[in-house]
Coordinates of C-alpha atoms (C1' of nucleotides) in Angstrom, one line a residue:
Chain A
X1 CA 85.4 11.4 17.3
X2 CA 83.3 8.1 18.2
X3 CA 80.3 9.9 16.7
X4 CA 76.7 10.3 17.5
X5 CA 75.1 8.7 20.3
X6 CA 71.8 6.6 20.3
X7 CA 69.7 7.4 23.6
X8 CA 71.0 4.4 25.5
X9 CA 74.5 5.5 24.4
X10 CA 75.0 3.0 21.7
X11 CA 77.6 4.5 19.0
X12 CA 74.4 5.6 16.6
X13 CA 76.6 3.7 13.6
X14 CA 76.8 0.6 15.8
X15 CA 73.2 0.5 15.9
X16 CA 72.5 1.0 12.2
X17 CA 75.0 -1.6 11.5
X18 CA 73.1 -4.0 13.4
X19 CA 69.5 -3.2 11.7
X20 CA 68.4 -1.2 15.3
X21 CA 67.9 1.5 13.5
X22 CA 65.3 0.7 11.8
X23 CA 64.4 4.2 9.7
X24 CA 61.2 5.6 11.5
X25 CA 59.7 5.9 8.2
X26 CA 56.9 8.5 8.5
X27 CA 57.1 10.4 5.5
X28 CA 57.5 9.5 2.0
X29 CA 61.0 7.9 1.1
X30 CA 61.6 7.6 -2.5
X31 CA 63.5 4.7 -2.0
X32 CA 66.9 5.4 -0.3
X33 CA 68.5 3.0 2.7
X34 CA 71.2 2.4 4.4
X35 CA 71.4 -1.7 2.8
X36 CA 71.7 0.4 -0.8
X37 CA 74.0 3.1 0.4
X38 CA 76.9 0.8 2.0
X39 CA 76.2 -2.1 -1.0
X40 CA 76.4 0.8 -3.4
X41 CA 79.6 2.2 -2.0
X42 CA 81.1 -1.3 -1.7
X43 CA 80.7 -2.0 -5.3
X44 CA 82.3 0.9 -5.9
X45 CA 85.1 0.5 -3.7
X46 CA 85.6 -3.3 -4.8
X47 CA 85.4 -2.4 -8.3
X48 CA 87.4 1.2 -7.9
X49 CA 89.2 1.3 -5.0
X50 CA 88.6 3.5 -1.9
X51 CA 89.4 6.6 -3.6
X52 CA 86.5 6.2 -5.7
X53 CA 84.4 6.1 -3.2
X54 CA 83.2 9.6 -3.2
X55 CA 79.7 11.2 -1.5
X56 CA 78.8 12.5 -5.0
X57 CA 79.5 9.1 -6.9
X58 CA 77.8 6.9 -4.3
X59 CA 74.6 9.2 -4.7
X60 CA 74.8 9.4 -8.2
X61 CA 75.5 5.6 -9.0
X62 CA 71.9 5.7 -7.3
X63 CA 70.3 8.1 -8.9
X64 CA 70.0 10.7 -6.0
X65 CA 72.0 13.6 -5.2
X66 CA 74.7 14.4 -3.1
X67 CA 72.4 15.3 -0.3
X68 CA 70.0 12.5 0.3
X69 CA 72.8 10.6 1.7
X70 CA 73.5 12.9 4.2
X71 CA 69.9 11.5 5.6
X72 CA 71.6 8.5 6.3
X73 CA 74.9 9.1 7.3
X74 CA 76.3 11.9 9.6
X75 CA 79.3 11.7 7.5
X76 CA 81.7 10.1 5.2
X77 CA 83.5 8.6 8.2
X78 CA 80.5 6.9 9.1
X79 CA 79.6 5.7 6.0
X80 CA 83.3 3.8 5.5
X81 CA 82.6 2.2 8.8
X82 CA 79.4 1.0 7.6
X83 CA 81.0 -0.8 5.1
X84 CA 83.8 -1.9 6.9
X85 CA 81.4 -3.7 9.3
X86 CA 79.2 -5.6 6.9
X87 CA 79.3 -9.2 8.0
X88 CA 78.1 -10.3 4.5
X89 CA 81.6 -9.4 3.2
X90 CA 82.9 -13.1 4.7
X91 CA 82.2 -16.5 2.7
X92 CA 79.1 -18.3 4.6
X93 CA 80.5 -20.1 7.7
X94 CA 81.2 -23.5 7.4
X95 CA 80.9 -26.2 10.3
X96 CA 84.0 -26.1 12.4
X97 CA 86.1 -29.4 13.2
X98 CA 88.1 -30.6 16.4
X99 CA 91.6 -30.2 15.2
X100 CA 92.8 -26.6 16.1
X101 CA 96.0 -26.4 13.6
X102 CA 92.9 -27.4 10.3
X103 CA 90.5 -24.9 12.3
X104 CA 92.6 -21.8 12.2
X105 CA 93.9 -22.6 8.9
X106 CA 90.7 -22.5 7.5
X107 CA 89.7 -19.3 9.4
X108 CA 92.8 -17.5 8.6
X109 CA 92.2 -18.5 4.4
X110 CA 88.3 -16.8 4.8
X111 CA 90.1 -14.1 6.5
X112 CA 92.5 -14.3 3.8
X113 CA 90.0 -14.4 0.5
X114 CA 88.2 -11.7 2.3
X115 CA 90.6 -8.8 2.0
X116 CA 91.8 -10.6 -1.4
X117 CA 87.9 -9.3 -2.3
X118 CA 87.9 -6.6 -0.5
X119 CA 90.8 -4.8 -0.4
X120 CA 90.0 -1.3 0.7
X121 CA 89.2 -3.0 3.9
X122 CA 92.7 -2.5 5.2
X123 CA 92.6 1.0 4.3
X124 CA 89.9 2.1 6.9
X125 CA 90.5 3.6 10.2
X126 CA 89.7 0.9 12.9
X127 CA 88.8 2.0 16.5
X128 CA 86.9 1.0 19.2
X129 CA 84.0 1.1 17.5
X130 CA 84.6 -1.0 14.7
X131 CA 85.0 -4.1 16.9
X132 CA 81.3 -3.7 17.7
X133 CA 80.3 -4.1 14.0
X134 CA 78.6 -7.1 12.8
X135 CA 81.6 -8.2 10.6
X136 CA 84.4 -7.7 12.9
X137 CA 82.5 -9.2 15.7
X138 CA 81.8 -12.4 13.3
X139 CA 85.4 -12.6 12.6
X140 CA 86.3 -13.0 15.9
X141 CA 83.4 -15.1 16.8
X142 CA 85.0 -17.9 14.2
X143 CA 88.8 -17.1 15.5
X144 CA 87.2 -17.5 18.8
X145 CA 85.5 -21.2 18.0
X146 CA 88.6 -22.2 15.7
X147 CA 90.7 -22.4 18.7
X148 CA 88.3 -23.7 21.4
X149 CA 90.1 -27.0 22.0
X150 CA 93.3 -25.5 23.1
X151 CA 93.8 -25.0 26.6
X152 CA 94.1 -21.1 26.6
X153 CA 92.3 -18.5 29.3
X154 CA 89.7 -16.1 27.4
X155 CA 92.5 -13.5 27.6
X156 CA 94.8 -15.5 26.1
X157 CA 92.6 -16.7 23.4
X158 CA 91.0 -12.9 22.8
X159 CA 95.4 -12.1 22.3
X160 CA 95.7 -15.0 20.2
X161 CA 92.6 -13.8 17.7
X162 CA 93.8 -10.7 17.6
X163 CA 97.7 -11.7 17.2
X164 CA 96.4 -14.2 14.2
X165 CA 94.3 -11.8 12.8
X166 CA 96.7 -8.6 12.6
X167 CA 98.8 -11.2 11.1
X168 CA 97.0 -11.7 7.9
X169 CA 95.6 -8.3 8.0
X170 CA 99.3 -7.2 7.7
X171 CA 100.4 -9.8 5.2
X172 CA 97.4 -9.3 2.5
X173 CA 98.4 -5.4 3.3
X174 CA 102.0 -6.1 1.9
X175 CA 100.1 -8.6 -0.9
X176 CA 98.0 -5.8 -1.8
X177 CA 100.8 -2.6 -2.0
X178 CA 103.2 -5.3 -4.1
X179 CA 100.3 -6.4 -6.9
X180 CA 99.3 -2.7 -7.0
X181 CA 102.3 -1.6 -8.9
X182 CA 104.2 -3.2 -11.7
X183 CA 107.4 -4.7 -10.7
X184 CA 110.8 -3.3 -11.5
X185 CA 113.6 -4.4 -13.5
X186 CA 117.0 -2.8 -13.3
X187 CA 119.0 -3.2 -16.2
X188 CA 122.8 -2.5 -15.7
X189 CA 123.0 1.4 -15.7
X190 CA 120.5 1.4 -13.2
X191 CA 122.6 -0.8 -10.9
X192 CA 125.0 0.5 -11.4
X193 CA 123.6 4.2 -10.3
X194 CA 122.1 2.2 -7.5
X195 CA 125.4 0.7 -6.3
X196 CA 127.0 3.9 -5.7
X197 CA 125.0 4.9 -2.8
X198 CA 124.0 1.4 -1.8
X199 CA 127.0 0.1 -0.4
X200 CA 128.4 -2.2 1.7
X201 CA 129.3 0.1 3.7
X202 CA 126.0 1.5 4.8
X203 CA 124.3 -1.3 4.6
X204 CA 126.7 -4.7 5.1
X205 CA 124.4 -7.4 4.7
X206 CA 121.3 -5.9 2.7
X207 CA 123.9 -4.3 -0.1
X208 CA 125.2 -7.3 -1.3
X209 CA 122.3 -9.2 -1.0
X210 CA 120.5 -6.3 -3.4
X211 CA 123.8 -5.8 -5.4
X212 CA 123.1 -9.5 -5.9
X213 CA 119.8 -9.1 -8.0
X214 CA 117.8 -11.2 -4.8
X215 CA 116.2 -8.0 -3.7
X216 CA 113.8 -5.8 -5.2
X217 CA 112.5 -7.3 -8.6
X218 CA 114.4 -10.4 -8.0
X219 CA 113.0 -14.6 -7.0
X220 CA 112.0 -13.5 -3.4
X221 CA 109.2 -11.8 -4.2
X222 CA 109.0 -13.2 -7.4
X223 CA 107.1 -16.6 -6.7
X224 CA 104.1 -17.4 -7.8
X225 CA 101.6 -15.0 -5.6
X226 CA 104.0 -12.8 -4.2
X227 CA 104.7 -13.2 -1.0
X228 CA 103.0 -16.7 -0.2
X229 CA 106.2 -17.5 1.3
X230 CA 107.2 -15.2 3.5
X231 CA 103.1 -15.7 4.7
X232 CA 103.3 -19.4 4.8
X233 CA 106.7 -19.0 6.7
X234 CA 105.2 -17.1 9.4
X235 CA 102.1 -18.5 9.5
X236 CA 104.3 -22.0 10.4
X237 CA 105.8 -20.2 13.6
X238 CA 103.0 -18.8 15.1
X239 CA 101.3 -22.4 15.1
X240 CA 104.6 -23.9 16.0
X241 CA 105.0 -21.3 18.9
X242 CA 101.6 -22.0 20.2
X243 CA 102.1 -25.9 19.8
X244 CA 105.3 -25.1 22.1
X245 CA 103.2 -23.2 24.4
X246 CA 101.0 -25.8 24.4
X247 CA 102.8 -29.3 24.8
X248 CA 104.7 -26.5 27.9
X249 CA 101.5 -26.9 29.7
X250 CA 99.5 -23.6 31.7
X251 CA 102.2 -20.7 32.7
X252 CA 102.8 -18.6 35.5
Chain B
X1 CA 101.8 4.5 -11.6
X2 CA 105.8 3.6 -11.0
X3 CA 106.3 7.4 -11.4
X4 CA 108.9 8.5 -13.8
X5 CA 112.2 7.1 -14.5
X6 CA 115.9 8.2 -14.5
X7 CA 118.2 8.4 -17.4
X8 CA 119.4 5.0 -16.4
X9 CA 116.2 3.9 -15.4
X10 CA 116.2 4.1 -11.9
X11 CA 112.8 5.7 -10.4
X12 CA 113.0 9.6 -9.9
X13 CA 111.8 9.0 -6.8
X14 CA 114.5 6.8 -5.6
X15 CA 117.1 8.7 -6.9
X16 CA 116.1 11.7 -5.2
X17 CA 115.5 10.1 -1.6
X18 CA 119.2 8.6 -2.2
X19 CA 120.7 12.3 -2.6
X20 CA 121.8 10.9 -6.4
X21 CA 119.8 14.0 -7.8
X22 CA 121.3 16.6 -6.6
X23 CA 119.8 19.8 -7.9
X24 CA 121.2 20.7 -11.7
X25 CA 121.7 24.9 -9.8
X26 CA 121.9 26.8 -12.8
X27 CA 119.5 29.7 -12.6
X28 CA 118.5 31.2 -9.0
X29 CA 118.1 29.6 -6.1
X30 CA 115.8 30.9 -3.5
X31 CA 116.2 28.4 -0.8
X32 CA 114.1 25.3 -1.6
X33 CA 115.2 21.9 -1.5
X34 CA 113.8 18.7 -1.5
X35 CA 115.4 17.8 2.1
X36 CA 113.5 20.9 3.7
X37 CA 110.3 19.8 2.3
X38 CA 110.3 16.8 2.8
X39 CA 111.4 17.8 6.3
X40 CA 108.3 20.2 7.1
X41 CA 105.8 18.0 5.6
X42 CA 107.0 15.6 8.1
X43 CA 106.9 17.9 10.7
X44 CA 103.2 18.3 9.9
X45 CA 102.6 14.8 9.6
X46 CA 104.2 14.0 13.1
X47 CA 101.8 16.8 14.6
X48 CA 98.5 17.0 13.1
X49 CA 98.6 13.7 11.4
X50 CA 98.9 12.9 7.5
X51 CA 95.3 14.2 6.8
X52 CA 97.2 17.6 7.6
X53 CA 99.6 17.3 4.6
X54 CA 99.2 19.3 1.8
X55 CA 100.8 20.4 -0.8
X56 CA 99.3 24.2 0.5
X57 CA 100.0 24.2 4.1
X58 CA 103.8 22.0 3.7
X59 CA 104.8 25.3 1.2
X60 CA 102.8 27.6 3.0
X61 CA 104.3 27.1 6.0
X62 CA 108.0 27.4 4.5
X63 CA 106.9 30.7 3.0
X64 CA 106.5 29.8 -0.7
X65 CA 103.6 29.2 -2.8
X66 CA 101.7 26.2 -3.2
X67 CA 102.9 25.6 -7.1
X68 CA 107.0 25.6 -5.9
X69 CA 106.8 22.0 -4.5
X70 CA 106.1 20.8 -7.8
X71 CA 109.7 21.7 -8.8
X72 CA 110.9 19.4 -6.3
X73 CA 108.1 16.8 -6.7
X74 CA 106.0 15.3 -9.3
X75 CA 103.2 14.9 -7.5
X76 CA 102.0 14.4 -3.7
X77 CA 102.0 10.5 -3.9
X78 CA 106.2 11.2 -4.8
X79 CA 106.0 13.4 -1.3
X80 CA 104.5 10.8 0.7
X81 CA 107.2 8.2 -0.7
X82 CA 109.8 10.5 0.1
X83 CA 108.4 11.5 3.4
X84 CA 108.0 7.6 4.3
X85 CA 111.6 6.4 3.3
X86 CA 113.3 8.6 5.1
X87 CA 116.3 7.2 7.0
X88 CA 116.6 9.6 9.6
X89 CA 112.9 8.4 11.5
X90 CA 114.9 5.5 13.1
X91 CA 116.9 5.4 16.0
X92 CA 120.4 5.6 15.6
X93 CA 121.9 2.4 15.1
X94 CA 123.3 0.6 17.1
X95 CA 126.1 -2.9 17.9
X96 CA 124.6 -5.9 17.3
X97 CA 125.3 -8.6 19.9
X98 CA 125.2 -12.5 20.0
X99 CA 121.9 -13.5 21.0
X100 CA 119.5 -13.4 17.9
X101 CA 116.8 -13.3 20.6
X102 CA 118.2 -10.7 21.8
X103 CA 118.7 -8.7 19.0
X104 CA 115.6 -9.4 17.3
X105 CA 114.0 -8.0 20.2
X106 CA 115.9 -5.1 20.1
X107 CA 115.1 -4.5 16.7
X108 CA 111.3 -4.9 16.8
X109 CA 111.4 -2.3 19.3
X110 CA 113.3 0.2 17.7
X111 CA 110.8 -0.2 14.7
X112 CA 107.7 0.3 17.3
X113 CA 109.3 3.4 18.5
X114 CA 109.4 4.4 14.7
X115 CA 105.8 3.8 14.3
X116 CA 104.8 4.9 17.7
X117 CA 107.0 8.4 16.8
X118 CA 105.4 9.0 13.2
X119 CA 102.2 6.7 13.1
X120 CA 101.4 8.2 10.0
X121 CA 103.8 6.0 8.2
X122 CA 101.5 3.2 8.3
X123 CA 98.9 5.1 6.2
X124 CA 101.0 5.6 3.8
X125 CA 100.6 2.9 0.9
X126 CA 103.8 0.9 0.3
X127 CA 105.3 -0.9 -3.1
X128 CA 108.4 -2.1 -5.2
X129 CA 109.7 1.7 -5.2
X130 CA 109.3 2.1 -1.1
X131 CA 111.4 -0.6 -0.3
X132 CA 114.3 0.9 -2.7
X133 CA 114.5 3.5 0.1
X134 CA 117.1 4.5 2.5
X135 CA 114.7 4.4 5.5
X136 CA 113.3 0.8 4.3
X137 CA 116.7 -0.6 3.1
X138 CA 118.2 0.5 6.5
X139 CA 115.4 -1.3 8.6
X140 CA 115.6 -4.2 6.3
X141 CA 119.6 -4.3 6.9
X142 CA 119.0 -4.1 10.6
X143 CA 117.1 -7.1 11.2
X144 CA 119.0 -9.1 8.3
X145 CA 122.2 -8.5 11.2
X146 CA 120.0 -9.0 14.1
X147 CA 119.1 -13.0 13.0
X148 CA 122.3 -13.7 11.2
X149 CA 123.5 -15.9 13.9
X150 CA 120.4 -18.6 13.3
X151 CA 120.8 -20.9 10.3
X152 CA 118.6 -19.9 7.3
X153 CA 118.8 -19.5 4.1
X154 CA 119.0 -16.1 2.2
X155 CA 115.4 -16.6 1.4
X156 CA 114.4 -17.6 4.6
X157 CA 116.1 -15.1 6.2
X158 CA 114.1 -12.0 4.3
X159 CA 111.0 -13.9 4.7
X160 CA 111.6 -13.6 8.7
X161 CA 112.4 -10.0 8.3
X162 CA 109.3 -9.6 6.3
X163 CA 106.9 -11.6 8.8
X164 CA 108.7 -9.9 11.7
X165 CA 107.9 -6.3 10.5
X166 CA 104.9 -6.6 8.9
X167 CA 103.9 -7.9 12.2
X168 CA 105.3 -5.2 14.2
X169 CA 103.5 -2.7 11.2
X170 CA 100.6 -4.6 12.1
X171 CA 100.5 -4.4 16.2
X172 CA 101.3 -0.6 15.5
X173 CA 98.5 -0.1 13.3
X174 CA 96.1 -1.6 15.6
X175 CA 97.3 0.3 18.4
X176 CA 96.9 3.5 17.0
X177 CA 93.5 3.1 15.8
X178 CA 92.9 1.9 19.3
X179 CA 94.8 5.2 20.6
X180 CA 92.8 7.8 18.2
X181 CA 89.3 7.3 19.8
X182 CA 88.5 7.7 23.2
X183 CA 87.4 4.3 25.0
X184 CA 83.7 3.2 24.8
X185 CA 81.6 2.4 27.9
X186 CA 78.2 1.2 28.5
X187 CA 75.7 1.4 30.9
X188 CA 72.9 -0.9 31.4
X189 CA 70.5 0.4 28.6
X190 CA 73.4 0.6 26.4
X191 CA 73.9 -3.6 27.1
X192 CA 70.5 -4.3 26.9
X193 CA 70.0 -2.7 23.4
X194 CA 73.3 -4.5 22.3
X195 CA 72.1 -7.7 23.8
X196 CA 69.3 -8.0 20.9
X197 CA 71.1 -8.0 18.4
X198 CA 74.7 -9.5 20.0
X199 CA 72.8 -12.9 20.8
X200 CA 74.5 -16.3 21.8
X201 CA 72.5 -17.9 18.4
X202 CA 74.3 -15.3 16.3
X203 CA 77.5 -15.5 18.0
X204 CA 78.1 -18.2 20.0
X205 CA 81.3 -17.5 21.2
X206 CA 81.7 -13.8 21.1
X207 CA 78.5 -12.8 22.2
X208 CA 78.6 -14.6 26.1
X209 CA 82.3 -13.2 26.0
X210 CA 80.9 -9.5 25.2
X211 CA 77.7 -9.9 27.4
X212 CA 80.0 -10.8 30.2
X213 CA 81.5 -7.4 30.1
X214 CA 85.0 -9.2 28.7
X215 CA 84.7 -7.5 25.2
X216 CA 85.3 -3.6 24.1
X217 CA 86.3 -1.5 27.2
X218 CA 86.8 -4.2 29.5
X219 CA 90.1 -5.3 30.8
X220 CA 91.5 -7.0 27.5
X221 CA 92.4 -3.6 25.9
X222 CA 92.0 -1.6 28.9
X223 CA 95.8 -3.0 30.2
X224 CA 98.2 0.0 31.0
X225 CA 99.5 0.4 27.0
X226 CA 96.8 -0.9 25.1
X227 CA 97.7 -4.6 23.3
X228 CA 100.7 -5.0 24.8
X229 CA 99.8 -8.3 26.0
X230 CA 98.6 -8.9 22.9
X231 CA 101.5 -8.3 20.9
X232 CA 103.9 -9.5 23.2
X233 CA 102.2 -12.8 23.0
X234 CA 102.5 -13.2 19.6
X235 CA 106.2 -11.9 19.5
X236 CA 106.7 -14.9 21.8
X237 CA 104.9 -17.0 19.6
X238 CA 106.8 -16.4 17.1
X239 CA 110.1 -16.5 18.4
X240 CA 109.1 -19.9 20.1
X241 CA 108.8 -20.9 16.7
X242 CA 111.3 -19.8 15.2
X243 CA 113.6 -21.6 18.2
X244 CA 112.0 -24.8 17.9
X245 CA 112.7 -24.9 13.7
X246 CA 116.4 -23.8 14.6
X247 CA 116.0 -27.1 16.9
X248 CA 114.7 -29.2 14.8
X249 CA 118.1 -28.7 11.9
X250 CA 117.7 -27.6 8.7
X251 CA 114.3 -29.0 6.5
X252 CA 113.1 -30.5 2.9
Chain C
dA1 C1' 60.5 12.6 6.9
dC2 C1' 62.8 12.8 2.6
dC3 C1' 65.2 14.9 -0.9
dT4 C1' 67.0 19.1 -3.7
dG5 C1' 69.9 23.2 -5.0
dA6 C1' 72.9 26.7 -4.1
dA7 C1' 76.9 28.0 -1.7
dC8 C1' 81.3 27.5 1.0
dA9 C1' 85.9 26.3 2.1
dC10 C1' 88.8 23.4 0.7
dC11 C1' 91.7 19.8 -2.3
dG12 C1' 95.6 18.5 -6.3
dT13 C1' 97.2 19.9 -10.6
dT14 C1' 97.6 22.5 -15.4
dC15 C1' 99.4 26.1 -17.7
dA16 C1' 101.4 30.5 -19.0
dA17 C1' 103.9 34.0 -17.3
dG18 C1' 107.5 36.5 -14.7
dT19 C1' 112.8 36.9 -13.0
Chain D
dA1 C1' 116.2 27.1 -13.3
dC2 C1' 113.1 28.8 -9.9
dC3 C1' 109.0 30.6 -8.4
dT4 C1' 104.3 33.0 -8.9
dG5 C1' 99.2 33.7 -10.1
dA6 C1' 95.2 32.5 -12.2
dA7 C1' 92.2 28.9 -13.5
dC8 C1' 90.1 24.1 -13.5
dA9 C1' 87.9 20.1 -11.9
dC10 C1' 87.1 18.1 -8.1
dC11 C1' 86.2 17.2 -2.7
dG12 C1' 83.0 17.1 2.0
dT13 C1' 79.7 19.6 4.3
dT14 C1' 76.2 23.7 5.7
dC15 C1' 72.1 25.6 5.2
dA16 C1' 67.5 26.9 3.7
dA17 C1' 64.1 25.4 0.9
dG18 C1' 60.7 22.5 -1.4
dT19 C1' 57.1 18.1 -1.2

DNA sequence: ACCTGAACACCGTTCAAGT
DNA sequence: ACCTGAACACCGTTCAAGT
C-alpha cells in the first residue's frame, strides 16, 4: 500500500516529488513529464473537482493517450499524491515576525486560502507518506517557525502544528461541503412534516432550537461566508488555551 | 444537486432516513426495504471500507439484482447520505451530569468511537441535507446538553458544537489515514538520499527536526495509539479556552 | 525508453419489460 | 408497486506491440 520502493528504500513517489527522480531519459520522449502530468491534473481538479480527474482526461487534455501516463505513474493513487504534495500550491512565503498570536494567524490564513484554491486537497487519502512531500513538509516548516518564540518542547510544538493544522483542514472541509450545495428553505408544510418526527422529545434542546428556524437554513450559518464564525470562535480558544498554557509556565 | 423534494418540500432523502416515507405497499412486496439496505451497505462499508460499496455488491449480497436499489434510492450519493445519518452508529445515550468538562469530554469520545467504529463516515461528503439527519441531529443534540451549563449564547453554543466536532472529525481523519498504511522506516541510504533534497536552506525548521530522526516514524507518531498526544493537547487547548472566556464574563 | 491499441473486469444508471 | 435483464457510457489497469 505505501508503493514502490526506490533502491535506497525511499517511497519511489517521495522521490519524484522531490525532483530525485530525474527521468533517465535515454530514448526519445515526445514530450511527457511528471511537472505536466500533476500541473495538468491539478488544473483539472481546481477547475472540475476531483471526480474529473480521470487517467483518460488528464492524458487527453495533453494530447497523449491513456497509456503514456502509466510511464510516469504506477497508478492513479500515486498520481493524487503527486498533486497533493506540490509545494507550489501555497502563496510564496513571506518573512515571519516575533509575535506568535500575528505569526500563526498568518500561517493558518495561507493554510486557509490554500484549500479555498484547492479544494480537492481535503479529499485525498493522507498517510505516512504524504508528510514526506514537498508541500506538506513546507506547511509544517512555516507552522513550525510561526511558533518558535513560545516556550514549547519539539513534541509539543510538532502536536501543536498538527492540532492547528487539522483544525483548518476540518473547518474549510465543513466551508467546502456547505458552499457545494444550495441552501435550504423550509416553508411551512415542510416544517411542519419535519416537526412531527423532530421533537422535543427525541431531541430536547436541538428540536426547539430547529423548530425555531436557527438551524439548518437559518442566521447561523447564514453569515456572510458561512461558517467564519464558528472558525473565528475556535480559532480564539485554541490561542487562548495555549496563552493559558503559556503564562502556566513548563508542565509536568 | 439537493436531490429531489417531497410534496411539502422536504428533501426525499430526509424524509426517508426520518421513517416519514414509509413505503406506499400496494403491489408485491418481496422483502426489500430501505432500512435493510441501508443496513448491508453499512455492513460493507464497516468491513472492506466505502471503496467496497456498490450498488452491485450491497444488492448482490441481499440476493437481489443490482437495478432493485434504485426503487429504494435515487441514486448512490442518496445511499451514502442515508448510510451516513444513520442514528443507530452512536452509542446509546446516555445522563448528562454537571460538569460541562466533564461532559464534553464524554461526548467527544463517544463521537471518536463513532469514527473509529465506521471510519468511512468521514469520506463521505457532508452538506445542508446531512445535517437534517437523525444520526447528525442526535450528535448535534448531545453536545448542545453536554455544554448547557456554561453561559453562551444560542449562537455561541452551536458554533462550540461545530468547532468541537469538526475537530474531533478532524483528529479521526488524520488518524485513520495514519492507521491505513503501514509505518515507514529508513535506513542510512534512505536518509542520505532524503537529506539532498530535505536541506536546512529549504526548510529550516523541519528539515534539522526530520534529519534528527524526530520526523515520520520516529517517536512523535510512533506513541502507543497514534496522535493521541496530539489530539489530546489540542482538546486541552481548547477547553482551556473555553474556561478562561467563561472567566472572563460575557463579551462585546 | 517512450508511447500506442486492443482487451478486460469493473463502475453507475437508462430504459423497456415482466409479475 | 416491485423486481429483472439487456444495454450504454464510462472507469482503472494489463499486456503485447510498435518506434
Amino acid at each position: 500500500m505505501a508503493g514502490e520502493m526506490t533502491d535506497s528504500g525511499v517511497p519511489r513517489v517521495v522521490a519524484i516529488a522531490w525532483g530525485a527522480h530525474a527521468a533517465p531519459q535515454r530514448g526519445p520522449s515526445r514530450g511527457l513529464s511528471h511537472e505536466k502530468i500533476v500541473k495538468q491534473a491539478i488544473e483539472i481538479a481546481d477547475e472540475h473537482g476531483l471526480g474529473a480527474v480521470t487517467m483518460q482526461r488528464v492524458a487527453e487534455s495533453l494530447g497523449f493517450t491513456t497509456m503514456s501516463l502509466y510511464r510516469y505513474v504506477a497508478n492513479k493513487e500515486e498520481l493524487l499524491l503527486l498533486m497533493s504534495g506540490a509545494d507550489w500550491l501555497l502563496p510564496p512565503r513571506r518573512k515571519s515576525g516575533d509575535d506568535w498570536r500575528e505569526n500563526l494567524r498568518t500561517w493558518v490564513a495561507e493554510l486557509q486560502s490554500m484549500y479555498r484554491q484547492h479544494p480537492w486537497l481535503l479529499e485525498v487519502q493522507r498517510g505516512p507518506v504524504s508528510v514526506l512531500l514537498p508541500g506538506t513538509m513546507e506547511v509544517v516548516d512555516r507552522g513550525m517557525e510561526a511558533v518558535r518564540a513560545l516556550e514549547l518542547s519539539e513534541q509539543e510544538i510538532i502536536s501543536l502544528v498538527l492540532v492547528i493544522s487539522s483544525y483548518v483542514a476540518s473547518f474549510s472541509n465543513l466551508e467546502r461541503d456547505l458552499a457545494d450545495q444550495e441552501d435550504l428553505e423550509f416553508g411551512p408544510d415542510a416544517m411542519a412534516e419535519l416537526g412531527e418526527v423532530i421533537t422535543a422529545e427525541r431531541l430536547p434542546y436541538a428540536a426547539p432550537f430547529f423548530l425555531a428556524g436557527n438551524y439548518a437554513g437559518g442566521p447561523v450559518l447564514e453569515d456572510e461566508s458561512g461558517v467564519d464564525t464558528e472558525y473565528e470562535f475556535g480559532l480564539e480558544l485554541l490561542i487562548e488555551g495555549l496563552a493559558a498554557r503559556q503564562a502556566a509556565g513548563p508542565r509536568d
